[in-house]
Short mmCIF file of C-alpha atoms and ligand atoms in Angstrom, two decimals:
data_model
loop_
_atom_site.label_atom_id
_atom_site.label_comp_id
_atom_site.label_asym_id
_atom_site.label_seq_id
_atom_site.Cartn_x
_atom_site.Cartn_y
_atom_site.Cartn_z
CA MET G 83 17.28 -90.97 -12.19
CA GLN G 84 18.99 -89.00 -15.00
CA LEU G 85 19.27 -85.22 -14.80
CA PRO G 86 18.26 -83.20 -17.90
CA PRO G 87 21.23 -81.59 -19.76
CA PRO G 88 22.01 -77.99 -18.60
CA PRO G 89 20.54 -75.15 -20.71
CA PRO G 90 22.94 -73.38 -23.14
CA PRO G 91 24.62 -70.25 -21.66
CA PRO G 92 22.84 -66.95 -22.51
CA PRO G 93 24.67 -64.49 -24.81
CA PHE G 94 26.59 -61.79 -22.82
CA SER G 95 25.13 -58.31 -22.79
CA ASP G 96 27.44 -55.26 -22.58
CA THR G 97 27.06 -55.08 -18.84
CA THR G 98 27.62 -58.77 -18.20
CA VAL G 99 30.93 -58.55 -20.06
CA GLY G 100 32.04 -55.98 -17.47
CA LEU G 101 31.12 -58.24 -14.54
CA GLN G 102 32.36 -61.38 -16.22
CA SER G 103 35.75 -59.79 -16.63
CA PHE G 104 36.19 -59.80 -12.86
CA LEU G 105 35.69 -63.56 -12.80
CA THR G 106 37.54 -64.88 -15.85
CA PRO G 107 40.73 -63.37 -17.21
CA VAL G 108 40.02 -61.93 -20.69
CA PRO G 109 42.37 -59.65 -22.63
CA LEU G 110 41.17 -56.03 -22.17
CA GLY G 111 41.56 -53.01 -24.46
CA LEU G 112 42.74 -49.60 -23.14
CA ASP G 113 39.19 -48.16 -23.27
CA MET G 114 37.92 -51.07 -21.18
CA ILE G 115 40.68 -50.51 -18.59
CA VAL G 116 39.73 -46.81 -18.35
CA ILE G 117 36.04 -47.70 -17.88
CA LEU G 118 36.85 -50.30 -15.22
CA PHE G 119 39.19 -48.00 -13.36
CA SER G 120 36.66 -45.13 -13.29
CA THR G 121 33.88 -47.53 -12.13
CA LEU G 122 36.10 -48.73 -9.30
CA LEU G 123 36.96 -45.16 -8.33
CA LEU G 124 33.27 -44.20 -8.35
CA LEU G 125 32.45 -47.23 -6.18
CA LEU G 126 35.14 -46.32 -3.65
CA LEU G 127 33.95 -42.69 -3.54
CA CYS G 128 30.36 -43.88 -2.96
CA LEU G 129 31.48 -46.16 -0.10
CA LYS G 130 33.48 -43.35 1.47
CA TRP G 131 30.52 -41.02 1.13
CA ARG G 132 28.20 -43.53 2.81
CA GLN G 133 30.44 -44.15 5.87
CA PRO G 134 32.42 -41.00 6.53
CA ARG G 135 30.62 -40.07 9.75
CA ILE G 136 31.33 -43.43 11.41
CA HIS G 137 35.00 -43.45 10.45
CA LYS G 138 35.55 -39.84 11.37
CA ARG G 139 34.01 -40.28 14.77
CA LEU G 140 35.72 -43.49 15.86
CA PRO G 141 38.33 -42.81 18.54
CA PRO G 142 41.94 -42.50 17.35
CA GLY G 143 44.28 -45.50 17.54
CA SER G 144 45.62 -48.44 15.59
CA MET G 145 43.77 -51.68 14.88
CA GLY G 146 47.09 -53.52 14.29
CA TRP G 147 47.33 -56.56 12.04
CA PRO G 148 44.26 -58.17 10.45
CA TYR G 149 42.52 -60.52 12.91
CA VAL G 150 45.32 -60.66 15.54
CA GLY G 151 45.18 -56.89 15.87
CA GLU G 152 47.41 -55.83 18.77
CA THR G 153 46.83 -58.96 20.91
CA LEU G 154 50.43 -60.17 20.75
CA LYS G 155 51.73 -56.76 21.71
CA LEU G 156 49.38 -56.58 24.69
CA TYR G 157 50.41 -59.98 26.00
CA THR G 158 54.15 -59.69 25.33
CA GLU G 159 54.84 -56.08 26.30
CA ASN G 160 54.90 -54.85 29.85
CA PRO G 161 51.21 -53.90 30.38
CA ASN G 162 52.18 -50.51 31.82
CA SER G 163 54.08 -49.55 28.69
CA PHE G 164 51.44 -50.96 26.29
CA PHE G 165 48.78 -48.69 27.77
CA SER G 166 50.93 -45.62 28.51
CA HIS G 167 52.49 -45.64 25.04
CA ARG G 168 49.04 -45.50 23.39
CA GLN G 169 47.66 -43.07 25.93
CA LYS G 170 50.53 -40.65 25.21
CA ARG G 171 50.02 -40.99 21.48
CA TYR G 172 46.22 -40.90 21.23
CA GLY G 173 44.86 -39.56 24.53
CA ASP G 174 42.55 -41.04 27.18
CA ILE G 175 40.25 -42.79 24.69
CA PHE G 176 41.73 -44.87 21.88
CA LYS G 177 40.74 -47.79 19.71
CA THR G 178 42.61 -51.05 19.23
CA HIS G 179 41.89 -54.65 18.28
CA ILE G 180 42.58 -57.49 20.72
CA LEU G 181 41.52 -61.15 21.03
CA GLY G 182 39.66 -60.90 17.73
CA CYS G 183 37.52 -57.92 18.79
CA PRO G 184 37.54 -54.21 18.01
CA CYS G 185 37.92 -52.36 21.31
CA VAL G 186 37.89 -48.90 22.79
CA MET G 187 40.25 -48.45 25.75
CA ILE G 188 39.50 -45.80 28.32
CA SER G 189 41.96 -44.41 30.80
CA SER G 190 40.36 -41.37 32.38
CA PRO G 191 38.59 -41.76 35.74
CA GLU G 192 35.58 -39.74 34.57
CA ALA G 193 35.13 -41.80 31.40
CA ALA G 194 35.53 -45.07 33.35
CA ARG G 195 32.83 -43.87 35.74
CA ILE G 196 30.46 -43.21 32.86
CA ILE G 197 31.00 -46.73 31.47
CA LEU G 198 30.77 -48.53 34.82
CA VAL G 199 28.30 -46.38 36.73
CA SER G 200 26.23 -43.64 35.13
CA ARG G 201 25.63 -45.26 31.70
CA ALA G 202 26.30 -48.86 32.78
CA HIS G 203 23.05 -50.01 31.13
CA LEU G 204 24.61 -49.29 27.71
CA PHE G 205 27.66 -51.46 28.36
CA ARG G 206 27.06 -55.09 29.27
CA PRO G 207 29.74 -57.31 30.79
CA THR G 208 31.14 -59.72 28.24
CA TYR G 209 33.14 -62.94 28.46
CA PRO G 210 34.13 -65.60 25.89
CA THR G 211 31.48 -68.37 25.65
CA SER G 212 34.11 -70.97 26.63
CA LYS G 213 34.37 -69.26 30.05
CA GLU G 214 30.60 -69.26 30.41
CA LYS G 215 30.56 -73.00 29.67
CA ILE G 216 33.12 -73.74 32.36
CA ILE G 217 31.70 -71.52 35.08
CA GLY G 218 28.01 -71.81 34.20
CA PRO G 219 25.90 -69.32 32.23
CA GLU G 220 23.78 -68.26 35.22
CA ALA G 221 26.72 -66.89 37.25
CA VAL G 222 25.96 -63.34 38.33
CA PHE G 223 28.78 -61.61 36.44
CA PHE G 224 27.53 -62.74 33.01
CA HIS G 225 24.26 -60.85 33.52
CA GLN G 226 22.72 -57.42 33.54
CA GLY G 227 19.28 -56.18 34.59
CA ALA G 228 16.74 -57.76 36.95
CA TYR G 229 18.34 -61.20 37.35
CA HIS G 230 21.73 -59.64 37.99
CA SER G 231 20.50 -57.26 40.66
CA ARG G 232 18.45 -59.95 42.43
CA VAL G 233 21.39 -62.38 42.68
CA LYS G 234 23.91 -59.61 43.35
CA LYS G 235 21.93 -58.48 46.41
CA LEU G 236 22.10 -62.02 47.82
CA VAL G 237 25.83 -62.38 47.10
CA GLN G 238 26.50 -58.98 48.66
CA ALA G 239 24.48 -59.93 51.73
CA SER G 240 26.70 -62.98 52.28
CA PHE G 241 29.91 -60.96 52.24
CA LEU G 242 28.95 -57.84 54.17
CA PRO G 243 31.14 -57.16 57.23
CA SER G 244 28.19 -58.16 59.45
CA ALA G 245 28.03 -61.54 57.69
CA ILE G 246 31.76 -62.33 57.66
CA LYS G 247 32.62 -61.06 61.17
CA GLY G 248 31.73 -64.47 62.57
CA SER G 249 34.21 -66.23 60.25
CA VAL G 250 37.39 -64.66 61.69
CA SER G 251 38.39 -67.63 63.85
CA GLU G 252 37.56 -70.08 61.05
CA ILE G 253 39.77 -68.14 58.64
CA GLU G 254 42.47 -67.86 61.31
CA ASN G 255 42.48 -71.66 61.66
CA ILE G 256 42.97 -72.06 57.92
CA ALA G 257 45.92 -69.61 58.03
CA LEU G 258 47.51 -71.35 61.04
CA LYS G 259 47.11 -74.79 59.50
CA LEU G 260 48.83 -73.70 56.30
CA LEU G 261 51.60 -71.77 58.06
CA ALA G 262 52.37 -74.80 60.23
CA THR G 263 53.52 -76.57 57.04
CA TRP G 264 55.93 -73.73 56.21
CA LYS G 265 58.63 -74.46 58.81
CA ASP G 266 62.11 -74.15 57.24
CA THR G 267 60.99 -74.99 53.77
CA SER G 268 61.18 -73.83 50.15
CA LEU G 269 57.85 -73.21 48.54
CA ASN G 270 55.98 -71.59 45.70
CA THR G 271 54.20 -68.56 47.13
CA LEU G 272 51.41 -68.39 44.56
CA GLN G 273 50.54 -72.08 44.96
CA GLU G 274 50.45 -71.74 48.75
CA MET G 275 48.29 -68.63 48.54
CA LYS G 276 45.92 -70.44 46.20
CA LYS G 277 45.48 -73.18 48.81
CA TYR G 278 44.71 -70.57 51.46
CA ALA G 279 42.33 -68.46 49.37
CA PHE G 280 40.57 -71.57 48.09
CA ASP G 281 39.91 -72.91 51.59
CA VAL G 282 38.64 -69.51 52.71
CA ALA G 283 36.38 -69.32 49.64
CA LEU G 284 34.97 -72.77 50.46
CA ILE G 285 34.01 -71.90 54.02
CA SER G 286 32.47 -68.59 52.92
CA VAL G 287 30.41 -70.37 50.31
CA PHE G 288 29.43 -73.54 52.17
CA GLY G 289 29.38 -72.14 55.70
CA ASN G 290 31.17 -72.97 58.90
CA ASN G 291 30.39 -76.61 59.16
CA ASN G 292 32.86 -78.96 60.76
CA LYS G 293 30.99 -82.14 60.01
CA GLU G 294 33.12 -84.96 58.66
CA ASP G 295 30.90 -85.75 55.70
CA LEU G 296 31.04 -82.13 54.52
CA GLU G 297 34.82 -82.20 54.78
CA MET G 298 34.89 -85.22 52.48
CA GLU G 299 32.52 -83.56 50.05
CA LEU G 300 34.72 -80.47 50.02
CA GLU G 301 37.79 -82.58 49.20
CA GLY G 302 35.90 -83.98 46.18
CA ILE G 303 34.82 -80.48 45.14
CA LYS G 304 38.42 -79.26 45.44
CA HIS G 305 39.69 -82.01 43.17
CA LEU G 306 37.06 -81.30 40.48
CA TYR G 307 37.77 -77.61 40.76
CA GLN G 308 41.44 -78.14 40.00
CA CYS G 309 40.49 -79.87 36.71
CA LEU G 310 38.13 -77.03 35.95
CA GLU G 311 40.78 -74.42 36.55
CA LYS G 312 43.30 -76.05 34.22
CA GLY G 313 40.75 -75.92 31.41
CA TYR G 314 39.73 -72.35 32.14
CA ASN G 315 43.01 -70.95 30.89
CA SER G 316 43.57 -73.44 28.09
CA MET G 317 42.60 -73.29 24.40
CA PRO G 318 38.81 -73.81 24.22
CA LEU G 319 39.14 -76.98 22.12
CA ASP G 320 36.50 -79.54 23.15
CA LEU G 321 38.24 -82.69 21.89
CA PRO G 322 38.96 -85.84 23.93
CA GLY G 323 42.26 -85.48 25.78
CA THR G 324 42.37 -81.67 25.81
CA LEU G 325 42.41 -79.74 29.09
CA PHE G 326 39.26 -77.95 28.00
CA HIS G 327 37.44 -81.25 27.42
CA LYS G 328 38.54 -82.55 30.85
CA ALA G 329 37.32 -79.29 32.40
CA ILE G 330 33.89 -79.64 30.81
CA LYS G 331 33.67 -83.21 32.18
CA ALA G 332 34.74 -82.03 35.64
CA ARG G 333 32.12 -79.27 35.41
CA LYS G 334 29.37 -81.86 34.87
CA LEU G 335 30.54 -83.90 37.87
CA LEU G 336 30.76 -80.74 39.96
CA ASN G 337 27.20 -79.99 38.99
CA GLU G 338 26.07 -83.42 40.19
CA THR G 339 28.00 -83.10 43.48
CA LEU G 340 26.56 -79.67 44.22
CA MET G 341 23.03 -80.71 43.28
CA LYS G 342 23.29 -83.59 45.78
CA LEU G 343 24.61 -81.24 48.45
CA ILE G 344 21.69 -78.87 47.86
CA GLU G 345 19.23 -81.73 48.08
CA LYS G 346 20.79 -82.94 51.32
CA ARG G 347 20.67 -79.49 52.89
CA ARG G 348 17.02 -79.16 51.95
CA GLU G 349 16.16 -82.57 53.37
CA THR G 350 17.93 -81.98 56.68
CA GLY G 351 16.70 -78.40 56.85
CA GLU G 352 20.18 -77.15 57.82
CA GLN G 353 21.41 -74.24 55.77
CA SER G 354 24.72 -73.73 57.63
CA GLY G 355 25.23 -70.12 56.60
CA GLY G 356 27.59 -69.06 53.81
CA LEU G 357 26.48 -68.05 50.36
CA LEU G 358 24.76 -71.40 49.81
CA GLY G 359 22.64 -70.84 52.92
CA VAL G 360 21.65 -67.37 51.72
CA LEU G 361 20.77 -68.62 48.22
CA LEU G 362 18.74 -71.54 49.59
CA GLY G 363 16.95 -69.21 51.98
CA ALA G 364 16.09 -66.80 49.15
CA ASN G 365 13.26 -69.05 48.01
CA ASP G 366 11.62 -69.15 51.44
CA ASN G 367 8.19 -67.52 51.59
CA ASN G 368 7.53 -68.93 48.14
CA ASN G 369 3.90 -67.88 48.39
CA ASN G 370 4.85 -64.24 48.30
CA LYS G 371 7.11 -64.66 45.32
CA LEU G 372 6.49 -64.54 41.60
CA LYS G 373 7.91 -67.52 39.71
CA GLN G 374 10.60 -65.37 38.06
CA GLU G 375 11.79 -64.24 41.47
CA LEU G 376 12.68 -67.76 42.58
CA ILE G 377 16.21 -68.99 42.13
CA SER G 378 16.54 -72.39 40.49
CA ASP G 379 19.02 -75.01 41.69
CA ALA G 380 20.94 -74.65 38.41
CA GLN G 381 21.29 -70.93 39.10
CA ILE G 382 22.47 -71.64 42.65
CA VAL G 383 25.13 -74.06 41.38
CA ASP G 384 26.44 -71.65 38.71
CA ASN G 385 26.69 -68.86 41.26
CA ILE G 386 28.48 -71.03 43.82
CA ILE G 387 31.04 -72.06 41.21
CA GLY G 388 31.30 -68.49 39.90
CA VAL G 389 31.94 -66.95 43.30
CA ILE G 390 34.63 -69.50 44.17
CA PHE G 391 36.26 -68.65 40.85
CA ALA G 392 36.08 -64.91 41.46
CA ALA G 393 37.32 -65.26 45.03
CA HIS G 394 40.45 -67.34 45.07
CA ASP G 395 42.83 -66.59 42.18
CA THR G 396 42.39 -62.86 42.68
CA THR G 397 43.11 -62.94 46.41
CA ALA G 398 45.99 -65.41 46.00
CA SER G 399 47.65 -63.19 43.37
CA VAL G 400 47.36 -60.08 45.55
CA LEU G 401 48.78 -61.93 48.59
CA THR G 402 51.72 -63.10 46.47
CA TRP G 403 52.47 -59.50 45.50
CA ILE G 404 52.24 -58.38 49.14
CA LEU G 405 54.91 -60.90 50.12
CA LYS G 406 57.09 -59.68 47.27
CA TYR G 407 56.73 -56.00 48.21
CA LEU G 408 57.34 -56.68 51.92
CA HIS G 409 60.38 -58.77 51.00
CA ASP G 410 61.75 -55.91 48.90
CA ASN G 411 61.06 -53.24 51.56
CA ALA G 412 62.76 -54.46 54.74
CA GLU G 413 61.91 -51.34 56.80
CA LEU G 414 58.27 -51.59 55.88
CA LEU G 415 58.23 -55.28 56.83
CA GLU G 416 59.63 -54.37 60.25
CA ALA G 417 57.02 -51.63 60.71
CA VAL G 418 54.19 -54.02 59.76
CA THR G 419 55.64 -56.63 62.13
CA ARG G 420 55.68 -54.07 64.98
CA GLU G 421 52.01 -53.31 64.35
CA GLN G 422 51.15 -57.00 64.33
CA GLU G 423 53.30 -57.85 67.37
CA GLU G 424 51.49 -55.26 69.42
CA ILE G 425 48.22 -57.01 68.63
CA ARG G 426 49.83 -60.42 69.20
CA GLY G 427 50.93 -59.32 72.70
CA MET G 428 47.33 -58.41 73.51
CA LEU G 429 46.05 -61.77 72.26
CA LEU G 430 48.63 -63.68 74.31
CA ASP G 431 47.75 -61.69 77.45
CA ALA G 432 44.07 -62.40 76.97
CA ASN G 433 44.70 -65.97 75.77
CA ARG G 434 42.43 -65.64 72.76
CA GLY G 435 42.50 -65.65 68.97
CA LEU G 436 41.95 -62.76 66.55
CA THR G 437 38.62 -60.96 66.37
CA TRP G 438 37.08 -58.69 63.75
CA GLU G 439 37.84 -55.71 66.02
CA ASP G 440 41.56 -56.63 66.11
CA THR G 441 41.67 -56.55 62.33
CA ARG G 442 40.30 -52.96 62.45
CA ARG G 443 43.45 -51.93 64.36
CA MET G 444 45.81 -52.99 61.58
CA SER G 445 46.02 -49.61 59.87
CA LEU G 446 49.54 -49.86 58.38
CA THR G 447 48.93 -53.43 57.19
CA SER G 448 45.68 -52.24 55.59
CA ARG G 449 47.57 -49.50 53.74
CA VAL G 450 50.08 -52.10 52.51
CA ILE G 451 47.14 -54.05 51.08
CA GLN G 452 45.68 -50.89 49.48
CA GLU G 453 49.02 -49.96 47.92
CA THR G 454 49.53 -53.52 46.63
CA LEU G 455 46.10 -53.44 45.00
CA ARG G 456 47.09 -50.20 43.27
CA ARG G 457 50.64 -51.04 42.31
CA ALA G 458 50.01 -54.63 41.15
CA SER G 459 46.56 -53.82 39.65
CA ILE G 460 45.99 -57.52 39.01
CA LEU G 461 42.84 -56.71 37.03
CA SER G 462 44.47 -54.39 34.50
CA PHE G 463 41.09 -53.72 32.92
CA THR G 464 37.61 -55.13 32.62
CA PHE G 465 35.53 -55.91 29.52
CA ARG G 466 32.21 -54.38 28.57
CA GLU G 467 30.36 -54.43 25.24
CA ALA G 468 28.31 -51.57 23.78
CA VAL G 469 24.68 -52.80 23.53
CA GLU G 470 23.93 -50.14 20.89
CA ASP G 471 25.82 -47.42 18.99
CA VAL G 472 26.88 -45.05 21.74
CA GLU G 473 27.94 -41.42 21.33
CA PHE G 474 30.75 -41.04 23.85
CA GLU G 475 32.77 -37.87 24.51
CA GLY G 476 32.44 -36.82 20.87
CA TYR G 477 33.27 -40.28 19.48
CA LEU G 478 31.17 -43.14 18.27
CA ILE G 479 31.42 -46.51 19.99
CA PRO G 480 29.71 -48.88 17.55
CA LYS G 481 27.31 -51.54 18.85
CA GLY G 482 29.17 -54.78 19.64
CA TRP G 483 32.55 -53.12 20.21
CA LYS G 484 34.31 -53.97 23.46
CA VAL G 485 34.97 -51.16 25.90
CA LEU G 486 37.81 -51.54 28.39
CA PRO G 487 38.16 -49.20 31.37
CA LEU G 488 41.90 -49.39 32.13
CA PHE G 489 42.18 -49.65 35.92
CA ARG G 490 45.93 -50.14 35.70
CA SER G 491 46.53 -46.93 33.73
CA ILE G 492 44.45 -44.90 36.16
CA HIS G 493 46.26 -46.47 39.15
CA HIS G 494 49.61 -45.70 37.52
CA SER G 495 48.88 -42.12 36.50
CA PRO G 496 51.31 -39.66 38.13
CA ASP G 497 48.46 -37.12 38.15
CA PHE G 498 46.61 -39.16 40.79
CA PHE G 499 49.44 -41.20 42.35
CA PRO G 500 52.75 -39.27 42.32
CA GLN G 501 55.79 -41.49 41.62
CA PRO G 502 53.44 -44.31 40.66
CA ASP G 503 56.19 -46.96 40.46
CA LYS G 504 57.19 -46.40 44.07
CA PHE G 505 55.65 -48.79 46.60
CA ASP G 506 54.49 -46.28 49.18
CA PRO G 507 51.59 -47.25 51.48
CA SER G 508 51.70 -43.82 53.14
CA ARG G 509 49.98 -42.34 50.08
CA PHE G 510 46.78 -43.90 51.46
CA GLU G 511 46.99 -41.87 54.68
CA VAL G 512 44.71 -39.51 52.74
CA PRO G 513 41.88 -40.98 50.65
CA PRO G 514 42.52 -41.08 46.89
CA ARG G 515 40.61 -38.71 44.59
CA PRO G 516 37.13 -40.00 43.69
CA ASN G 517 37.06 -42.58 40.87
CA THR G 518 40.86 -42.87 40.68
CA TYR G 519 41.16 -46.03 42.77
CA MET G 520 39.12 -49.01 41.60
CA PRO G 521 40.85 -52.28 42.52
CA PHE G 522 37.42 -53.77 43.16
CA GLY G 523 35.74 -52.12 40.17
CA ASN G 524 32.93 -49.59 40.35
CA GLY G 525 29.17 -49.47 39.86
CA VAL G 526 26.67 -52.31 39.50
CA HIS G 527 29.30 -54.97 38.85
CA SER G 528 31.76 -53.92 41.57
CA CYS G 529 33.22 -56.68 43.71
CA PRO G 530 30.95 -58.00 46.46
CA GLY G 531 33.90 -59.87 48.05
CA SER G 532 36.19 -56.90 48.77
CA GLU G 533 35.71 -57.02 52.56
CA LEU G 534 36.30 -60.76 52.72
CA ALA G 535 39.43 -60.44 50.55
CA LYS G 536 40.86 -57.72 52.82
CA LEU G 537 39.94 -59.64 55.98
CA GLU G 538 41.63 -62.85 54.91
CA MET G 539 44.75 -60.96 53.85
CA LEU G 540 44.97 -59.17 57.23
CA ILE G 541 44.56 -62.42 59.16
CA PHE G 542 47.23 -64.14 57.09
CA LEU G 543 49.69 -61.25 57.39
CA HIS G 544 49.21 -61.14 61.16
CA HIS G 545 50.45 -64.71 61.60
CA LEU G 546 53.01 -64.62 58.80
CA THR G 547 54.88 -61.48 59.90
CA THR G 548 54.95 -62.49 63.56
CA THR G 549 56.21 -66.02 62.83
CA TYR G 550 58.37 -66.16 59.71
CA ARG G 551 60.84 -64.43 57.43
CA TRP G 552 61.14 -65.28 53.75
CA GLN G 553 63.82 -65.01 51.10
CA VAL G 554 62.96 -64.95 47.40
CA VAL G 555 64.83 -67.70 45.52
CA GLY G 556 66.39 -67.00 42.10
CA ASP G 557 65.69 -64.07 39.84
CA ASP G 558 63.27 -62.01 41.90
CA ASP G 559 62.09 -59.60 39.20
CA GLY G 560 59.76 -60.18 36.28
CA ILE G 561 56.09 -60.88 35.80
CA GLN G 562 54.11 -63.82 34.49
CA TYR G 563 50.42 -64.13 33.67
CA GLY G 564 48.37 -66.93 35.08
CA PRO G 565 45.87 -65.36 34.23
CA PHE G 566 46.56 -62.41 36.51
CA PRO G 567 49.97 -60.76 36.56
CA VAL G 568 52.03 -62.34 39.35
CA PRO G 569 55.77 -62.36 40.18
CA LYS G 570 57.74 -64.65 37.92
CA GLN G 571 57.35 -68.41 38.58
CA GLY G 572 54.85 -67.64 41.33
CA LEU G 573 57.59 -66.24 43.62
CA PRO G 574 59.59 -69.25 44.86
CA MET G 575 60.89 -68.56 48.36
CA LYS G 576 62.66 -70.03 51.36
CA VAL G 577 61.00 -69.58 54.72
CA THR G 578 62.75 -69.47 58.10
CA PRO G 579 61.38 -68.87 61.60
CA LYS G 580 61.49 -65.23 62.63
CA MET G 581 64.28 -64.52 65.16
CA LYS G 582 62.96 -63.55 68.57
CA LYS G 583 64.24 -60.16 69.80
CA ASN G 584 66.60 -60.38 72.80
CA VAL G 585 64.97 -58.81 75.82
CA THR G 586 67.63 -57.28 78.11
C1 HEM T 136 41.81 -59.11 46.15
C2 HEM T 136 40.87 -59.88 45.64
C3 HEM T 136 39.85 -59.42 44.64
C4 HEM T 136 39.94 -58.49 43.65
C5 HEM T 136 41.14 -57.64 43.29
C6 HEM T 136 38.65 -58.45 42.99
C7 HEM T 136 38.33 -57.59 41.96
C8 HEM T 136 37.11 -57.54 41.35
C9 HEM T 136 36.72 -56.59 40.33
C10 HEM T 136 37.63 -55.49 39.78
C11 HEM T 136 35.45 -56.85 39.97
C12 HEM T 136 34.62 -56.09 38.95
C13 HEM T 136 34.75 -56.68 37.58
C14 HEM T 136 33.99 -55.90 36.54
O1 HEM T 136 33.54 -54.79 36.78
O2 HEM T 136 33.88 -56.43 35.44
C15 HEM T 136 35.02 -57.99 40.74
C16 HEM T 136 33.78 -58.58 40.62
C17 HEM T 136 33.38 -59.67 41.37
N1 HEM T 136 34.05 -60.24 42.43
FE1 HEM T 136 35.87 -59.74 43.09
N2 HEM T 136 37.83 -59.36 43.57
C18 HEM T 136 38.50 -59.97 44.60
C19 HEM T 136 38.02 -60.91 45.49
C20 HEM T 136 36.75 -61.43 45.46
C21 HEM T 136 36.20 -62.32 46.46
C22 HEM T 136 36.93 -62.78 47.73
C23 HEM T 136 34.94 -62.64 46.04
C24 HEM T 136 33.89 -63.50 46.69
C25 HEM T 136 33.70 -63.61 47.91
C26 HEM T 136 34.70 -61.94 44.79
C27 HEM T 136 33.55 -62.03 44.04
C28 HEM T 136 33.27 -61.25 42.93
C29 HEM T 136 32.05 -61.36 42.15
C30 HEM T 136 30.91 -62.36 42.37
C31 HEM T 136 32.10 -60.37 41.17
C32 HEM T 136 31.07 -60.08 40.08
C33 HEM T 136 30.13 -58.99 40.53
C34 HEM T 136 29.11 -58.57 39.50
O3 HEM T 136 29.26 -58.86 38.32
O4 HEM T 136 28.14 -57.93 39.89
N3 HEM T 136 35.82 -61.20 44.48
N4 HEM T 136 36.03 -58.38 41.59
#
């Protein structure tokens, strides 16, 4: 079919000449230049008049370069100096632009409390969609509102002290098994801690079940998880061969494995404790429940994967820092060892393993953990997003902007923690001022696994300090991100058996 010829162009009117001149270069007279210039000026004035309130009320700060903003600076500078430099210049609330998003950073305890606690409904948690794809969109931390609080209650119930008390000997066995492989060897601390924290996460999620078939299933889950993890921190490029693509494939297989496990547990009627047991049990008494109160299997799977994610890299990074700080503070290491040897003596006399009550007697070791959480602040900040335009301390936070409470800045403020760069566990002999210490977050999204994390660290430190000594290999200063800040190269070290004291 032939198209009809196009109609002839209409003659230009006076106004179309003006517009046309922006599109095609035509020679202009002086009068035309004056008209154009004044039109442009008028346009700019109009725009400025329409938006002045928003611009005036945005927090102070620099948005950096177009698109990249200040991302490179954040990830190449020492995080302490990135935040403190801006805080000194602009105050406790400032704007910036990172990872392609306009952000407001907040470094006062009161303001952080408002974002995370008292006006939390105005600031939803936010993650890149690639992370949601890998973990699963139904994981508790991607949500707000009714679904979040229903699942959060169940997750919290699985990790309350009353629920984890019974896991002490199981966790102790994992620690002993790992430490037995450490005799006179060189190793990478972070990798070893990941093994430990991962195994602890698995038993807390799947329950204390020593059956052989579960052990095999867990090995399979571990393998798939490793593929998942590699993709989590890679470029989100879903093309064959990329780490991200492999992670998405592993995620599908993980889904199938977990679905089968759920089915099996339902068929046999054994729930075996752990988070999975609690989630499966949540649908009991179906008759009393509305449909929207039931938890689907897909939601169970996403939450299982999500909790394992949240549990192991965090704890492994903190444990790595603890070993570094104890290594660097010989007197403190000896004091911690004395505390642990006293407990060890009791256990040997009674011929038994650790109990929950023993871990409550480890007060100095607990303060070392508290101080490590402050000093290392592995979660430098968290991300929220304003769900609407929010008036905040005299500024406007526009809808869609990210809001970042800066835990690290608060933990490193000399106003709340004198000599913040000093590793000094004794500062926790008195409780910190309210809202100044948030290693596990605050408010509705605060960490449900804090007690488990502390428990597994105490158990590990008990056996480590009473059995071994360790020497950092190579350059022992510097930080790397993977994704949390950890000592450079994951803290390579050489381990030797601890010398027994001569008894005279
Ligand atoms: C030392 C280790 C850990 C640290 C430093 C840590 C820190 C945090 C922080 C700061 C948050 C709040 C994030 C936010 O507000 O956006 C959080 C949330 C969370 N953590 Fe942990 N965590 C640790 C270990 C664990 C463990 C062992 C588990 C599981 C047993 C766990 C499960 C979770 C979950 C499920 C959330 C999301 C809660 C929600 O959105 O309501 N974490 N964690």
